[in-house]
Short mmCIF file of C-alpha atoms and ligand atoms in Angstrom, two decimals:
data_model
loop_
_atom_site.label_atom_id
_atom_site.label_comp_id
_atom_site.label_asym_id
_atom_site.label_seq_id
_atom_site.Cartn_x
_atom_site.Cartn_y
_atom_site.Cartn_z
CA UNK A 77 -12.77 102.49 73.93
CA UNK A 78 -10.66 100.49 71.50
CA UNK A 79 -11.09 101.46 67.87
CA UNK A 80 -9.78 98.76 65.57
CA UNK A 81 -9.67 99.66 61.89
CA UNK A 82 -7.00 97.14 60.94
CA UNK A 83 -9.45 95.01 58.97
CA UNK A 84 -13.12 94.15 58.62
CA UNK A 85 -12.21 90.72 60.01
CA UNK A 86 -11.83 92.02 63.59
CA UNK A 87 -15.58 91.90 64.30
CA UNK A 88 -17.12 89.70 66.99
CA UNK A 89 -20.50 87.98 66.56
CA UNK A 90 -23.45 90.20 67.51
CA UNK A 91 -25.90 88.98 70.18
CA UNK A 92 -28.39 88.13 67.41
CA UNK A 93 -25.78 86.14 65.52
CA UNK A 94 -24.68 84.30 68.67
CA UNK A 95 -28.30 83.41 69.46
CA UNK A 96 -28.75 82.03 65.93
CA UNK A 97 -25.55 79.99 66.31
CA UNK A 98 -26.63 78.57 69.68
CA UNK A 99 -29.87 77.18 68.36
CA UNK A 100 -28.51 75.83 65.04
CA UNK A 101 -29.45 72.25 64.17
CA UNK A 102 -26.18 70.42 63.47
CA UNK A 103 -24.82 67.10 62.22
CA UNK A 104 -21.54 65.80 60.82
CA UNK A 105 -20.79 67.85 57.73
CA UNK A 106 -18.04 65.50 56.55
CA UNK A 107 -20.93 63.08 55.94
CA UNK A 108 -22.90 66.04 54.46
CA UNK A 109 -25.34 65.59 57.36
CA UNK A 110 -25.30 69.05 58.85
CA UNK A 111 -28.65 70.73 58.09
CA UNK A 112 -27.35 74.24 58.83
CA UNK A 113 -24.35 73.87 56.51
CA UNK A 114 -26.57 72.38 53.81
CA UNK A 115 -29.02 75.27 54.20
CA UNK A 116 -26.24 77.87 53.95
CA UNK A 117 -24.79 76.24 50.83
CA UNK A 118 -28.19 76.15 49.16
CA UNK A 119 -28.85 79.73 50.16
CA UNK A 120 -25.58 81.05 48.69
CA UNK A 121 -25.95 79.01 45.49
CA UNK A 122 -29.49 80.44 45.02
CA UNK A 123 -28.27 83.95 45.78
CA UNK A 124 -25.94 83.75 42.77
CA UNK A 125 -28.33 81.65 40.69
CA UNK A 126 -25.65 78.94 40.49
CA UNK A 127 -26.13 75.19 40.87
CA UNK A 128 -24.08 74.36 43.89
CA UNK A 129 -21.99 75.72 46.77
CA UNK A 130 -19.56 74.42 49.40
CA UNK A 131 -18.75 75.88 52.82
CA UNK A 132 -15.06 76.33 53.72
CA UNK A 133 -13.11 77.53 56.76
CA UNK A 134 -11.38 80.35 54.84
CA UNK A 135 -11.30 82.38 51.65
CA UNK A 136 -7.76 81.28 51.01
CA UNK A 137 -9.02 77.71 50.88
CA UNK A 138 -11.92 78.52 48.52
CA UNK A 139 -9.59 80.38 46.14
CA UNK A 140 -6.94 77.65 46.29
CA UNK A 141 -9.55 74.98 45.65
CA UNK A 142 -10.91 76.84 42.63
CA UNK A 143 -7.41 77.30 41.21
CA UNK A 144 -6.65 73.60 41.74
CA UNK A 145 -9.84 72.62 39.90
CA UNK A 146 -9.37 74.99 36.98
CA UNK A 147 -5.70 74.23 36.24
CA UNK A 148 -3.14 71.46 35.65
CA UNK A 149 0.44 71.51 37.03
CA UNK A 150 2.65 73.73 34.87
CA UNK A 151 -0.22 75.96 33.76
CA UNK A 152 -0.30 79.72 34.21
CA UNK A 153 -3.09 81.90 35.55
CA UNK A 154 -3.57 85.59 34.80
CA UNK A 155 -4.21 88.04 37.63
CA UNK A 156 -3.52 91.63 38.59
CA UNK A 157 -0.21 92.36 40.36
CA UNK A 158 -2.22 93.28 43.49
CA UNK A 159 -4.20 90.01 43.55
CA UNK A 160 -4.77 88.31 46.89
CA UNK A 161 -4.19 84.90 45.28
CA UNK A 162 -0.69 86.05 44.31
CA UNK A 163 0.30 88.26 47.27
CA UNK A 164 -1.42 86.91 50.36
CA UNK A 165 -2.04 83.19 50.09
CA UNK A 166 1.39 82.01 51.13
CA UNK A 167 2.47 80.97 47.65
CA UNK A 168 -0.45 78.55 47.54
CA UNK A 169 -0.82 78.69 43.76
CA UNK A 170 2.61 77.06 43.37
CA UNK A 171 2.41 74.93 46.55
CA UNK A 172 -1.04 73.46 45.91
CA UNK A 173 -1.48 73.61 42.15
CA UNK A 174 2.07 73.93 40.72
CA UNK A 175 0.99 76.85 38.57
CA UNK A 176 2.56 80.27 37.99
CA UNK A 177 0.94 83.70 37.81
CA UNK A 178 1.23 86.12 34.92
CA UNK A 179 0.91 89.48 36.63
CA UNK A 180 -0.92 92.29 34.91
CA UNK A 181 -0.04 95.91 35.71
CA UNK A 182 -3.62 97.04 36.25
CA UNK A 183 -5.21 100.05 37.89
CA UNK A 184 -6.16 99.70 41.59
CA UNK A 185 -6.13 95.92 41.25
CA UNK A 186 -8.25 95.87 38.10
CA UNK A 187 -7.14 94.84 34.60
CA UNK A 188 -8.67 95.59 31.22
CA UNK A 189 -9.86 92.90 28.83
CA UNK A 190 -7.12 93.86 26.36
CA UNK A 191 -4.46 93.50 29.07
CA UNK A 192 -5.82 90.04 29.82
CA UNK A 193 -5.84 89.12 26.15
CA UNK A 194 -2.24 90.31 25.71
CA UNK A 195 -1.17 88.12 28.67
CA UNK A 196 -2.34 84.82 27.16
CA UNK A 197 0.48 82.58 25.96
CA UNK A 198 -0.20 81.09 22.50
CA UNK A 199 -1.43 77.57 23.28
CA UNK A 200 0.61 75.93 20.47
CA UNK A 201 3.86 77.60 21.64
CA UNK A 202 4.89 74.74 23.93
CA UNK A 203 7.89 76.62 25.34
CA UNK A 204 5.61 78.82 27.47
CA UNK A 205 3.32 77.73 30.27
CA UNK A 206 -0.22 77.02 29.13
CA UNK A 207 -2.61 79.78 30.15
CA UNK A 208 -5.75 78.22 31.61
CA UNK A 209 -7.35 80.59 34.11
CA UNK A 210 -8.14 84.25 34.78
CA UNK A 211 -8.66 85.34 38.42
CA UNK A 212 -10.17 88.69 39.27
CA UNK A 213 -10.99 90.30 42.63
CA UNK A 214 -14.07 92.41 43.47
CA UNK A 215 -13.77 94.56 45.49
CA UNK A 216 -10.00 94.79 45.27
CA UNK A 217 -8.25 94.55 48.63
CA UNK A 218 -4.80 95.99 47.88
CA UNK A 219 -6.54 98.25 45.32
CA UNK A 220 -8.39 100.04 48.15
CA UNK A 221 -11.86 98.51 47.91
CA UNK A 222 -12.34 99.53 44.28
CA UNK A 223 -15.30 98.04 42.38
CA UNK A 224 -15.17 96.81 38.80
CA UNK A 225 -17.31 98.09 35.98
CA UNK A 226 -19.44 95.09 35.13
CA UNK A 227 -19.03 95.74 31.39
CA UNK A 228 -15.25 95.19 31.71
CA UNK A 229 -15.90 91.90 33.50
CA UNK A 230 -18.12 90.89 30.58
CA UNK A 231 -15.39 91.78 28.10
CA UNK A 232 -12.90 89.64 30.03
CA UNK A 233 -15.44 86.80 29.95
CA UNK A 234 -15.48 87.07 26.15
CA UNK A 235 -11.68 86.82 26.09
CA UNK A 236 -11.91 83.73 28.33
CA UNK A 237 -14.59 82.13 26.15
CA UNK A 238 -12.67 82.77 22.93
CA UNK A 239 -9.46 81.34 24.39
CA UNK A 240 -10.88 78.45 26.40
CA UNK A 241 -9.92 79.94 29.78
CA UNK A 242 -11.73 79.44 33.08
CA UNK A 243 -12.85 82.54 34.96
CA UNK A 244 -12.70 82.78 38.78
CA UNK A 245 -13.94 85.61 40.97
CA UNK A 246 -12.29 86.18 44.34
CA UNK A 247 -15.29 87.90 45.89
CA UNK A 248 -14.10 88.12 49.50
CA UNK A 249 -15.81 91.54 49.56
CA UNK A 250 -18.20 91.04 46.66
CA UNK A 251 -21.05 91.97 49.05
CA UNK A 252 -19.60 95.46 49.31
CA UNK A 253 -19.47 95.80 45.52
CA UNK A 254 -23.06 94.53 45.12
CA UNK A 255 -24.33 97.07 47.66
CA UNK A 256 -22.24 99.94 46.32
CA UNK A 257 -23.18 99.37 42.68
CA UNK A 258 -26.71 98.12 43.43
CA UNK A 259 -26.00 95.07 41.32
CA UNK A 260 -27.81 91.74 41.14
CA UNK A 261 -25.67 88.84 42.37
CA UNK A 262 -27.15 86.59 39.67
CA UNK A 263 -25.37 88.61 36.97
CA UNK A 264 -22.11 87.49 38.59
CA UNK A 265 -23.33 83.91 38.87
CA UNK A 266 -24.03 83.87 35.15
CA UNK A 267 -20.56 85.20 34.25
CA UNK A 268 -18.05 83.19 36.29
CA UNK A 269 -17.07 79.53 36.46
CA UNK A 270 -16.52 79.92 40.19
CA UNK A 271 -17.06 82.56 42.84
CA UNK A 272 -15.54 82.69 46.31
CA UNK A 273 -17.25 84.82 48.94
CA UNK A 274 -16.21 85.47 52.56
CA UNK A 275 -18.66 85.60 55.44
CA UNK A 276 -15.90 86.60 57.87
CA UNK A 277 -15.27 90.10 56.49
CA UNK A 278 -18.01 92.71 56.03
CA UNK A 279 -20.74 90.30 57.07
CA UNK A 280 -19.27 89.84 60.53
CA UNK A 281 -19.11 86.05 60.92
CA UNK A 282 -16.38 84.51 63.07
CA UNK A 283 -15.39 82.04 60.32
CA UNK A 284 -16.29 80.95 56.86
CA UNK A 285 -16.21 81.30 53.11
CA UNK A 286 -18.28 79.72 50.37
CA UNK A 287 -17.26 78.51 46.90
CA UNK A 288 -20.02 78.60 44.29
CA UNK A 289 -20.12 76.97 40.85
CA UNK A 290 -21.84 74.30 38.80
CA UNK A 291 -22.60 70.90 40.32
CA UNK A 292 -19.67 69.09 38.67
CA UNK A 293 -17.17 71.67 39.91
CA UNK A 294 -18.51 71.73 43.47
CA UNK A 295 -18.69 67.92 43.63
CA UNK A 296 -14.96 67.90 42.79
CA UNK A 297 -14.32 70.72 45.26
CA UNK A 298 -15.42 68.41 48.08
CA UNK A 299 -12.40 66.17 47.47
CA UNK A 300 -9.97 69.11 47.29
CA UNK A 301 -11.39 70.55 50.51
CA UNK A 302 -10.79 67.16 52.13
CA UNK A 303 -7.20 67.02 50.86
CA UNK A 304 -6.53 70.52 52.21
CA UNK A 305 -7.89 69.48 55.61
CA UNK A 306 -10.93 71.71 55.37
CA UNK A 307 -13.62 69.14 56.18
CA UNK A 308 -15.32 70.19 59.40
CA UNK A 309 -17.80 68.32 61.57
CA UNK A 310 -20.62 70.14 63.44
CA UNK A 311 -19.83 73.29 61.50
CA UNK A 312 -23.54 74.16 61.40
CA UNK A 313 -22.92 76.35 64.46
CA UNK A 314 -20.71 78.46 62.21
CA UNK A 315 -22.88 78.15 59.12
CA UNK A 316 -25.83 79.48 61.16
CA UNK A 317 -23.82 82.67 61.67
CA UNK A 318 -23.53 82.87 57.88
CA UNK A 319 -27.27 82.50 57.33
CA UNK A 320 -27.91 85.13 59.98
CA UNK A 321 -25.42 87.47 58.30
CA UNK A 322 -27.03 87.03 54.87
CA UNK A 323 -30.39 87.93 56.42
CA UNK A 324 -29.20 90.87 58.48
CA UNK A 325 -25.80 92.25 57.52
CA UNK A 326 -25.75 92.91 53.78
CA UNK A 327 -27.87 96.06 53.56
CA UNK A 328 -26.02 97.73 56.42
CA UNK A 329 -22.72 97.68 54.49
CA UNK A 330 -23.89 101.07 53.22
CA UNK A 331 -23.11 102.47 56.67
CA UNK A 332 -19.53 101.17 56.48
CA UNK A 333 -19.14 102.78 53.06
CA UNK A 334 -20.57 106.08 54.33
CA UNK A 335 -18.17 106.19 57.27
CA UNK A 336 -15.20 105.26 55.08
CA UNK A 337 -16.11 108.06 52.71
CA UNK A 338 -16.20 110.56 55.60
CA UNK A 339 -12.83 109.36 56.89
CA UNK A 340 -11.38 109.80 53.40
CA UNK A 341 -12.74 113.34 53.19
CA UNK A 342 -11.36 114.35 56.60
CA UNK A 343 -7.97 112.84 55.76
CA UNK A 344 -7.86 114.68 52.44
CA UNK A 345 -8.25 118.00 54.30
CA UNK A 346 -5.29 117.45 56.64
CA UNK A 347 -1.93 119.07 55.87
CA UNK A 348 -0.10 115.85 56.80
CA UNK A 349 -1.90 113.84 54.11
CA UNK A 350 -0.02 113.42 50.85
CA UNK A 351 -2.66 111.35 49.07
CA UNK A 352 -5.93 109.53 49.72
CA UNK A 353 -6.95 106.93 47.17
CA UNK A 354 -10.58 107.30 46.03
CA UNK A 355 -12.83 105.67 48.65
CA UNK A 356 -15.48 103.51 47.00
CA UNK A 357 -16.46 101.00 49.67
CA UNK A 358 -15.10 100.28 53.18
CA UNK A 359 -11.33 100.57 52.63
CA UNK A 360 -9.31 103.77 52.93
CA UNK A 361 -5.72 103.75 51.66
CA UNK A 362 -3.67 106.89 52.17
CA UNK A 363 -0.13 108.23 52.31
CA UNK A 364 1.43 110.70 54.73
CA UNK A 365 3.56 113.69 53.84
CA UNK A 366 6.63 112.62 55.80
CA UNK A 367 7.87 116.22 56.02
CA UNK A 368 4.81 116.88 58.22
CA UNK A 369 4.67 113.69 60.28
CA UNK A 370 6.44 110.33 60.21
CA UNK A 371 4.46 107.13 59.95
CA UNK A 372 5.64 106.13 63.41
CA UNK A 373 4.56 109.41 65.03
CA UNK A 374 1.20 109.24 63.27
CA UNK A 375 0.56 105.68 64.45
CA UNK A 376 1.68 106.64 67.98
CA UNK A 377 -0.77 109.55 68.05
CA UNK A 378 -3.58 107.21 67.03
CA UNK A 379 -2.46 104.57 69.53
CA UNK A 380 -2.75 107.13 72.35
CA UNK A 381 -6.48 107.19 71.57
CA UNK A 382 -6.53 103.40 71.34
CA UNK A 383 -6.96 103.56 67.57
CA UNK A 384 -5.24 100.86 65.51
CA UNK A 385 -4.73 100.93 61.76
CA UNK A 386 -2.32 99.01 59.53
CA UNK A 387 0.63 99.82 57.27
CA UNK A 388 0.65 98.19 53.85
CA UNK A 389 4.28 98.90 53.01
CA UNK A 390 5.63 101.44 50.51
CA UNK A 391 4.37 104.30 52.67
CA UNK A 392 0.72 103.30 52.36
CA UNK A 393 -1.58 103.12 55.38
CA UNK A 394 -4.95 101.41 55.49
CA UNK A 395 -8.15 101.67 57.50
CA UNK A 396 -11.16 99.40 57.06
CA UNK A 397 -14.64 100.16 58.44
CA UNK A 398 -16.89 97.35 59.66
CA UNK A 399 -19.84 96.17 61.72
CA UNK A 400 -18.18 96.82 65.10
CA UNK A 401 -17.07 100.34 64.19
CA UNK A 402 -19.76 102.45 65.85
CA UNK A 403 -20.93 106.05 65.36
CA UNK A 404 -19.28 106.90 68.67
CA UNK A 405 -15.93 105.49 67.53
CA UNK A 406 -16.32 107.30 64.22
CA UNK A 407 -16.68 110.64 66.02
CA UNK A 408 -13.55 109.97 68.10
CA UNK A 409 -11.56 108.96 65.01
CA UNK A 410 -12.52 112.02 62.95
CA UNK A 411 -11.73 114.34 65.87
CA UNK A 412 -8.37 112.63 66.42
CA UNK A 413 -7.42 112.90 62.74
CA UNK A 414 -8.14 116.64 62.90
CA UNK A 415 -6.25 117.15 66.16
CA UNK A 416 -3.09 115.55 64.80
CA UNK A 417 -2.74 118.49 62.36
C1 PLP B 1673 -9.46 88.18 53.00
C2 PLP B 1673 -9.38 87.86 51.57
C3 PLP B 1673 -9.37 86.53 51.12
C4 PLP B 1673 -9.44 85.32 52.02
O1 PLP B 1673 -8.81 85.42 53.20
P1 PLP B 1673 -8.96 84.39 54.42
O2 PLP B 1673 -8.35 85.15 55.52
O3 PLP B 1673 -8.23 83.17 54.03
O4 PLP B 1673 -10.42 84.12 54.63
C5 PLP B 1673 -9.31 86.32 49.76
N1 PLP B 1673 -9.29 87.34 48.90
C6 PLP B 1673 -9.32 88.63 49.29
C7 PLP B 1673 -9.33 89.71 48.28
C8 PLP B 1673 -9.36 88.93 50.64
O5 PLP B 1673 -9.39 90.22 51.02
#
């Protein structure tokens, strides 16, 4: 039995999802004639109470499109030093939009409103890049699946409004935050200029992300998606997986969170564990006490039980729970973690 905890993107479509995909009505989405894609876009827009949505092949492309639309070349965006848009999108902010990032030294990938405010360049000081956008991430990936306090997000919105800045939410795992905090998605829709959500992570789809915003923004996003090569044809087969996931896979994220919490607790009890970051959703980030076991030996011990996890550099290791991580696998993992001691 292979136990893959490298990411929540390793899932394969469930039989129910595959059946929904097989019977999807499709058309050519580049002509906006795919009924399944259109239905998914309407569904996600409604979910957030926003005007419009556009289906994309990846979350990198939704984020990059939003950044392109909210900025002009030479501008600067503000984000946390852990941000996906800065660390993991191949330098896309400079490649696609010719903008730079002002990095904020936040806590677990989250900044405060006063940190954001202090990072804004004075708009009349023409020597500095013009600040035009704030990007935040919920849940934070490199921050270990941490969820924001909504009140802080509101305070940042005020800073954006006062200073004429756009406000983008990288919500690749926003579903996890909504479930964990029992929040209404429409609160997020009312706060942000754009939201990117991934269907290919916790929700278990093979492909797909959606960008949500007002009609003007999403109309313009269509052109950027085209430029980036993200126009797809009979993508309704994939969009149908998204609709199925929205119907069936949101509530169950609780189970992923529960299992992650248990893994965190077991790890915290082991003598070889130096530190476990607080587990809030489905990501566990921890460090080993190298005087007890080296990273290589630890990973080898797991590999012997066909368990894969991932290193994040700087001595940090990561596990992510997901739809294909079963109760049976969970039992084997917990037992293995205890036996390594
Ligand atoms: C995974 C992820 C994305 C998008 O990644 P793709 O692999 O391009 O879909 C964006 N932001 C965060 C925080 C992510 O974890």
